mmCIF file of C-alpha atoms in Angstrom:
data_model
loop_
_atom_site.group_PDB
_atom_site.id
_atom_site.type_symbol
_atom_site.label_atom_id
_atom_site.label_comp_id
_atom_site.label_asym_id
_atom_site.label_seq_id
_atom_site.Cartn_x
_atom_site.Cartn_y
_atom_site.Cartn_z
ATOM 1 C CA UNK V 1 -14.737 -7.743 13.480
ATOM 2 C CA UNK V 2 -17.473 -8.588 11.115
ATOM 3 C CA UNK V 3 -15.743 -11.990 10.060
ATOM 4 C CA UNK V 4 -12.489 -13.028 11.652
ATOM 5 C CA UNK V 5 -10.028 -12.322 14.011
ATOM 6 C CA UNK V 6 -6.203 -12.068 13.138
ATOM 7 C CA UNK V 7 -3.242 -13.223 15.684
ATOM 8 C CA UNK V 8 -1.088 -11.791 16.959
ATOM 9 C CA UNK V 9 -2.500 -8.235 17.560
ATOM 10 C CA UNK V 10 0.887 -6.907 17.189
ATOM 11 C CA UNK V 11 3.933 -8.372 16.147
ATOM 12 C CA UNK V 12 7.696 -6.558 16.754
ATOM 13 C CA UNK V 13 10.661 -8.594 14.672
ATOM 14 C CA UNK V 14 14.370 -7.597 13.821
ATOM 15 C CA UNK V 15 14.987 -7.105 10.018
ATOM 16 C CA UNK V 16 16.008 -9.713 8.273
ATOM 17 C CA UNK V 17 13.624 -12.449 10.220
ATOM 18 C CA UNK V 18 10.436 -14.266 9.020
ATOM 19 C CA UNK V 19 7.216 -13.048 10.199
ATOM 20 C CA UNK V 20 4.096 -14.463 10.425
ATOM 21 C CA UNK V 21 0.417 -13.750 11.091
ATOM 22 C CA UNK V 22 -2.829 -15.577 11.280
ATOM 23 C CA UNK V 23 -6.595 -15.132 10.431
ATOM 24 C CA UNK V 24 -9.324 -17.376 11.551
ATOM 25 C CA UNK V 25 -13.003 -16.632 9.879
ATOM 26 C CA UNK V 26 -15.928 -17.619 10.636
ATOM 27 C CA UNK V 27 -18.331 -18.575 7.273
ATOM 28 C CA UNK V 28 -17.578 -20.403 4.140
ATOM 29 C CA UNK V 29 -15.737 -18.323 1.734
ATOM 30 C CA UNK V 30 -14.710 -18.364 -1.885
ATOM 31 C CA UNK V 31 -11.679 -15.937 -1.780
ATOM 32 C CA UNK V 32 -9.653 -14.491 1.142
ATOM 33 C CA UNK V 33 -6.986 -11.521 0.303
ATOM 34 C CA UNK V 34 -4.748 -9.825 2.473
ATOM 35 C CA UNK V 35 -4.064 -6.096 2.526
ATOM 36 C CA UNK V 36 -1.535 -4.034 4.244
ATOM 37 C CA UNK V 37 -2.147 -0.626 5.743
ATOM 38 C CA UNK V 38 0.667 1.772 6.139
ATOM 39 C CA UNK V 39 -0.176 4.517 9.182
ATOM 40 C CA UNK V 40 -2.447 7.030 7.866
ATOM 41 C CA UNK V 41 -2.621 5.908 4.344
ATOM 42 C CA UNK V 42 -4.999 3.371 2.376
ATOM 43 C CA UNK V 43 -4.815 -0.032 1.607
ATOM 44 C CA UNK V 44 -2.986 -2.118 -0.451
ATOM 45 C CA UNK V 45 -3.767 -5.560 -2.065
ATOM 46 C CA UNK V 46 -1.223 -8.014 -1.500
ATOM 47 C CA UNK V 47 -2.339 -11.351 -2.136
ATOM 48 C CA UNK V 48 -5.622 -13.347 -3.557
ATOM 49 C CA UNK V 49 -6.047 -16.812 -3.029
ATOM 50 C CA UNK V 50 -9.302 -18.833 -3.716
ATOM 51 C CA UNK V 51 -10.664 -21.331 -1.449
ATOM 52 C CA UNK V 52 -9.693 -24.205 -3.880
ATOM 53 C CA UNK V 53 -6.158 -23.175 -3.849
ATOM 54 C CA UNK V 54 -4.078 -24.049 -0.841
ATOM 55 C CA UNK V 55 -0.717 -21.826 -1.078
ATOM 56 C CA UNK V 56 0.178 -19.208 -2.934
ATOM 57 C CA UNK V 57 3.192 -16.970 -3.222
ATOM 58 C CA UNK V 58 4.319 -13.303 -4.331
ATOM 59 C CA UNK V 59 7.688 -12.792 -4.046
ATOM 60 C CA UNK V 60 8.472 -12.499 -0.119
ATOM 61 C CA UNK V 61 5.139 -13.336 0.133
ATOM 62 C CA UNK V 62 3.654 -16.973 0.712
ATOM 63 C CA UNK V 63 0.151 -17.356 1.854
ATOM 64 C CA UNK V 64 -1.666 -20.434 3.323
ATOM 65 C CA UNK V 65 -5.172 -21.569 3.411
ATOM 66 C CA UNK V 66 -6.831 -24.516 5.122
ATOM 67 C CA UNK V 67 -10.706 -24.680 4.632
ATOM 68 C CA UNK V 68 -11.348 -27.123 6.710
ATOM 69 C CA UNK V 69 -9.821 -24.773 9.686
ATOM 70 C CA UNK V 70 -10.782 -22.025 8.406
ATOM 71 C CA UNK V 71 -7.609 -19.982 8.656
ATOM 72 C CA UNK V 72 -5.065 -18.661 6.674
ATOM 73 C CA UNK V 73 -1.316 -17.569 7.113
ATOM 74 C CA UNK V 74 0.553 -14.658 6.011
ATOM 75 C CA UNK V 75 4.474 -15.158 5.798
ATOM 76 C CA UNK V 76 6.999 -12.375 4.843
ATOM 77 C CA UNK V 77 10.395 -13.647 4.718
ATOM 78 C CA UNK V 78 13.476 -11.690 5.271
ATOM 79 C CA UNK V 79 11.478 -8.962 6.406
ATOM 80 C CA UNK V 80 12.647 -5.133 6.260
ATOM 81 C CA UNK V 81 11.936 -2.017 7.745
ATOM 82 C CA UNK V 82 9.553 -1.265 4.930
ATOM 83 C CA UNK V 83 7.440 -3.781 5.812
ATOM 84 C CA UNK V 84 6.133 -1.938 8.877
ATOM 85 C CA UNK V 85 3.007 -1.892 8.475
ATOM 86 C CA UNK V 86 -0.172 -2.998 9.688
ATOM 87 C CA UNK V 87 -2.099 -6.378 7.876
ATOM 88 C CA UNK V 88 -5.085 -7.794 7.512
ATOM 89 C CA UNK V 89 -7.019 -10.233 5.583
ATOM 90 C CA UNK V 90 -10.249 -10.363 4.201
ATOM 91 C CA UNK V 91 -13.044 -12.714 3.546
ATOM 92 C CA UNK V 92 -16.108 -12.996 1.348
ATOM 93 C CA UNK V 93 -19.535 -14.340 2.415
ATOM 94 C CA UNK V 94 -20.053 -17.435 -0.148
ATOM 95 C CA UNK V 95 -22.606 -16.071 -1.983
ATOM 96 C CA UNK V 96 -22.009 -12.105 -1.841
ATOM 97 C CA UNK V 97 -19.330 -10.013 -3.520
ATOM 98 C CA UNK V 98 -18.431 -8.362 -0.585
ATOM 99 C CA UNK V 99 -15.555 -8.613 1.705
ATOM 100 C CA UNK V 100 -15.240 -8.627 5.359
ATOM 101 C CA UNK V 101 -12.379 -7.361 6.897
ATOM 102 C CA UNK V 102 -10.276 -9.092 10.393
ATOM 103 C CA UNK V 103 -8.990 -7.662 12.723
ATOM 104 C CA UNK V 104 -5.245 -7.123 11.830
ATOM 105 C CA UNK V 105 -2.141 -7.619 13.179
ATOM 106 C CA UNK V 106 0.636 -4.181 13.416
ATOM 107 C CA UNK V 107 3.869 -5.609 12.152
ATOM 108 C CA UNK V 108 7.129 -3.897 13.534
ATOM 109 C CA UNK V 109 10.282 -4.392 11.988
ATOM 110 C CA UNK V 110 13.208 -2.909 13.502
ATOM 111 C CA UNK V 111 16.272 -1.908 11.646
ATOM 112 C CA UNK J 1 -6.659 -2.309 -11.569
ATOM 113 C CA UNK J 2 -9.105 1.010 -11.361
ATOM 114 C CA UNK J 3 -7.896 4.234 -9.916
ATOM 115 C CA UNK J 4 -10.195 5.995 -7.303
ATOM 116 C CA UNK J 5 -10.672 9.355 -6.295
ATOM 117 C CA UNK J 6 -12.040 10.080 -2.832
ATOM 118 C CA UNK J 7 -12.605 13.496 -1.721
ATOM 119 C CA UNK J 8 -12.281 14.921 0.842
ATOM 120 C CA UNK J 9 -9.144 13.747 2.347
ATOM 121 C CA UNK J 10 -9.837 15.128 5.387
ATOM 122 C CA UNK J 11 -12.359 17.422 7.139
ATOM 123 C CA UNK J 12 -13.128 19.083 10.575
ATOM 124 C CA UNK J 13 -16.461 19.063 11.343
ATOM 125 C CA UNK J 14 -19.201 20.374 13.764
ATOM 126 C CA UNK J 15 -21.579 17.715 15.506
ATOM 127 C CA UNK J 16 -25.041 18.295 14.274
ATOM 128 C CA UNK J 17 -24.148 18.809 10.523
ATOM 129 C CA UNK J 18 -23.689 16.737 8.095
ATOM 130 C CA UNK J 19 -20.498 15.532 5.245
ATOM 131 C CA UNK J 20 -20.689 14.179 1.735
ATOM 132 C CA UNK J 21 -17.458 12.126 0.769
ATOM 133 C CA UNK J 22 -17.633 11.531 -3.380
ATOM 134 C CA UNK J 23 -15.723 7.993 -4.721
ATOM 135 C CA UNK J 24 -14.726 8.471 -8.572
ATOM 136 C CA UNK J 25 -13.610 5.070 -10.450
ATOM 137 C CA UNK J 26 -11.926 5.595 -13.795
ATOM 138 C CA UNK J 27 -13.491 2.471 -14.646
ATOM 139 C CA UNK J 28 -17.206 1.370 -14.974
ATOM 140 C CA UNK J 29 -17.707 -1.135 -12.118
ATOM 141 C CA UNK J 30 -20.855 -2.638 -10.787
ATOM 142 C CA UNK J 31 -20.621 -2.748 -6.833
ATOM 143 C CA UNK J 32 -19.024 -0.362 -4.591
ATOM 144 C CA UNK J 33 -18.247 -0.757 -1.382
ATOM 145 C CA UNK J 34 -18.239 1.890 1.641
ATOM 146 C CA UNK J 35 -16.003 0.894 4.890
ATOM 147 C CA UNK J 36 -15.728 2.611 8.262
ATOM 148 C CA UNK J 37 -12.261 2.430 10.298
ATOM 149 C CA UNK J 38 -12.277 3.848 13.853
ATOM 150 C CA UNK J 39 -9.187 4.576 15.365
ATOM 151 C CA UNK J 40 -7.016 1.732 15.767
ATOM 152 C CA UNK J 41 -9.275 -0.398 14.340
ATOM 153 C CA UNK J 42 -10.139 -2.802 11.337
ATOM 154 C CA UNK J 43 -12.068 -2.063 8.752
ATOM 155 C CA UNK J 44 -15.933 -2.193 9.072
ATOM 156 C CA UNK J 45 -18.162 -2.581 5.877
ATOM 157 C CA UNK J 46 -21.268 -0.178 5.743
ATOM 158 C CA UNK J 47 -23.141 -0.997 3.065
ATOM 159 C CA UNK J 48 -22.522 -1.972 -0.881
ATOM 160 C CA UNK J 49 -23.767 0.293 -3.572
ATOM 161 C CA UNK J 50 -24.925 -0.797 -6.921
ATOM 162 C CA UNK J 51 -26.257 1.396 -9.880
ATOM 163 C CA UNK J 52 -29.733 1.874 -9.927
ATOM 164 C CA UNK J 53 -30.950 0.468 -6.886
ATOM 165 C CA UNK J 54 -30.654 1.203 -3.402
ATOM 166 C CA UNK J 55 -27.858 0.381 -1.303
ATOM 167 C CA UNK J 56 -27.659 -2.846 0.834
ATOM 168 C CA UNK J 57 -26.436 -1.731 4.337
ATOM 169 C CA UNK J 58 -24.751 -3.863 6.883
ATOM 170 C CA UNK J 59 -26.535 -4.969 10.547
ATOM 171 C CA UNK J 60 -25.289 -1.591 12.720
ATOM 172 C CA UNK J 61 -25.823 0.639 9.700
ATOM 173 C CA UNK J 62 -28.864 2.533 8.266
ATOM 174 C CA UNK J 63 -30.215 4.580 5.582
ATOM 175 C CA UNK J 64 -30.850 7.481 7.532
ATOM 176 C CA UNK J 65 -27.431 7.576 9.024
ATOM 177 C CA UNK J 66 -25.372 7.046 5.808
ATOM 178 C CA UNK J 67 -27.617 7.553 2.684
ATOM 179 C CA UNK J 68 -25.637 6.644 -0.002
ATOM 180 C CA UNK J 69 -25.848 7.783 -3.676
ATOM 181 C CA UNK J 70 -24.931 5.764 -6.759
ATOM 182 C CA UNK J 71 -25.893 7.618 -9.768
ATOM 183 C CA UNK J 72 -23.892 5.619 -12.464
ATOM 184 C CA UNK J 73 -21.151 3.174 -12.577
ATOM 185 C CA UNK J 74 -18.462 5.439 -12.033
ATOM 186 C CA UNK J 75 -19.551 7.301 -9.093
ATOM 187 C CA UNK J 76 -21.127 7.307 -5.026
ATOM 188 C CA UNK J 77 -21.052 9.588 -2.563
ATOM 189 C CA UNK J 78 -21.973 8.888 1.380
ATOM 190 C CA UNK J 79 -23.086 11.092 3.268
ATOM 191 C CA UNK J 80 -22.533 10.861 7.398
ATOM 192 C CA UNK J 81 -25.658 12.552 8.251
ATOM 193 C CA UNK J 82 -25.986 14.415 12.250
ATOM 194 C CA UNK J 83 -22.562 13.886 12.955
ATOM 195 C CA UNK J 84 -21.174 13.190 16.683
ATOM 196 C CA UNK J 85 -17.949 12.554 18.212
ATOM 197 C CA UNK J 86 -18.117 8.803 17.826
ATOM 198 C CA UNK J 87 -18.223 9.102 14.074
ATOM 199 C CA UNK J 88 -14.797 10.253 13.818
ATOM 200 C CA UNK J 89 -13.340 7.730 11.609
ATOM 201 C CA UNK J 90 -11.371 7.018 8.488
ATOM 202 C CA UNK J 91 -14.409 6.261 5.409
ATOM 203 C CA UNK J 92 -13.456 3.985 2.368
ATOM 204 C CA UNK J 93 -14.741 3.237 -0.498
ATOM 205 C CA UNK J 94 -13.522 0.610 -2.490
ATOM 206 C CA UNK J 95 -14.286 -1.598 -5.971
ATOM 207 C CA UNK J 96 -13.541 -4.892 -6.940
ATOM 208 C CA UNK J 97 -13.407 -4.253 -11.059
ATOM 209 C CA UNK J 98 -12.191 -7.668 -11.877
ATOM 210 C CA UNK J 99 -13.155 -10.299 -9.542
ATOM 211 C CA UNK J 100 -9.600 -11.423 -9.218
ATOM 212 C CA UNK J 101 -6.849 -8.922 -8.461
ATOM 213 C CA UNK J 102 -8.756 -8.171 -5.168
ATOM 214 C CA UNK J 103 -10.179 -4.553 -4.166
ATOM 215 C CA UNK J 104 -8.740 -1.459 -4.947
ATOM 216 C CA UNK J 105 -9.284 1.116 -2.180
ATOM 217 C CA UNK J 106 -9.429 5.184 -2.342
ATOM 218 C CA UNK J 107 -7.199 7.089 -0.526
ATOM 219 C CA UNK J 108 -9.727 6.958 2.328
ATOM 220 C CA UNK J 109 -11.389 10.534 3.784
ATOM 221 C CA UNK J 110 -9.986 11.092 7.728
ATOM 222 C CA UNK J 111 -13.077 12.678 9.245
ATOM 223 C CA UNK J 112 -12.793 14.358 12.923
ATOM 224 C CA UNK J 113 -16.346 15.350 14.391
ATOM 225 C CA UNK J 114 -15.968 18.139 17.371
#
């Protein structure tokens, strides 16, 4: 990808458990978001944080970032079936207003 | 958050010719943003598109290939010029209106080059 790399690639849970994914990036950034990708359809924004924050959480929800690693963490607790979906986050070069896209992870959550 | 409009959702095309996909934002904004996603794949940015001056395209991506048009704030079209197979992909465009609530996306135009 043109920034980062997400773990795991794919990610198969029963309903009702936590999941988790990852994203590594490579360049100093001032925001990273995470989007989620239903098959076939656009994106949707999920979650903003800024590089000074260090959690943040929306509902079911609760995000992670660590600068100095350069990573961030997506949690969904109590998952559901609706959550299938496929994830990924997003960085933005330090000085541009652009955003760079990882590689995703395709979240399976079976009823 | 701005609504888009991206047409066409879809389209069949012959290699050799070329397609024009149109982004309209309900909202003035000052960048857009044009993405590529091949099958199975992440999202690629192709170039950024600002009113009245000529796009900034990403290393892998040039003018010729995907001129891009941004007459005023509300509107861009790219165009995938000499189409082959390996162009078959899902185009974005996208718009970040407010700096904070992160992108909004269009519906995204599933293009299949044969």
């Amino acid at each position: 990808s043109q920034q980062g790399e997400e773990d795991p690639q794919a990610l198969s849970i029963q309903e009702g458990e936590n999941a988790t994914m990852n994203c590594s990036y490579k360049t100093s950034i001032n925001n990273l978001q995470w989007y989620r990708q239903n098959s076939g359809r656009g994106l949707v924004h999920l979650i903003l944080i800024r590089s000074n924050e260090r959690e943040k959480h929306s509902g079911r929800l609760r995000v992670t970032l660590d600068t100095s690693k350069k990573s961030s963490s997506l949690l969904i607790t109590a998952s559901r079936a609706a959550d299938t979906a496929s994830y990924f986050c997003a960085t933005d070069a330090s000085n541009f207003n652009k955003f760079y896209f990882g590689s995703g992870t395709k979240l399976n959550v079976k009823p | 958050s701005a609504v888009i409009s991206q047409k066409p959702s879809r389209d069949i095309c012959q290699r050799g010719t070329s397609l024009t996909i149109q982004c309209q934002v309900d909202s003035q904004v000052t960048m857009m943003f044009w993405y590529r996603q091949q099958p199975g794949q992440s999202l690629t940015l192709i170039a950024t598109a600002n009113q009245g001056s000529e796009a900034t395209y990403e290393s892998g991506f040039v003018i010729d290939k995907f001129p891009i048009s941004r007459p005023n704030l509300t509107f861009s079209t790219l165009t995938v010029s000499n189409m082959s197979p390996e162009d078959s992909s899902i185009y974005l465009c996208s718009v970040d209106p407010a700096g904070v609530y992160g992108y909004t996306f269009g519906s995204g135009t599933r293009l299949t080059v044969v």
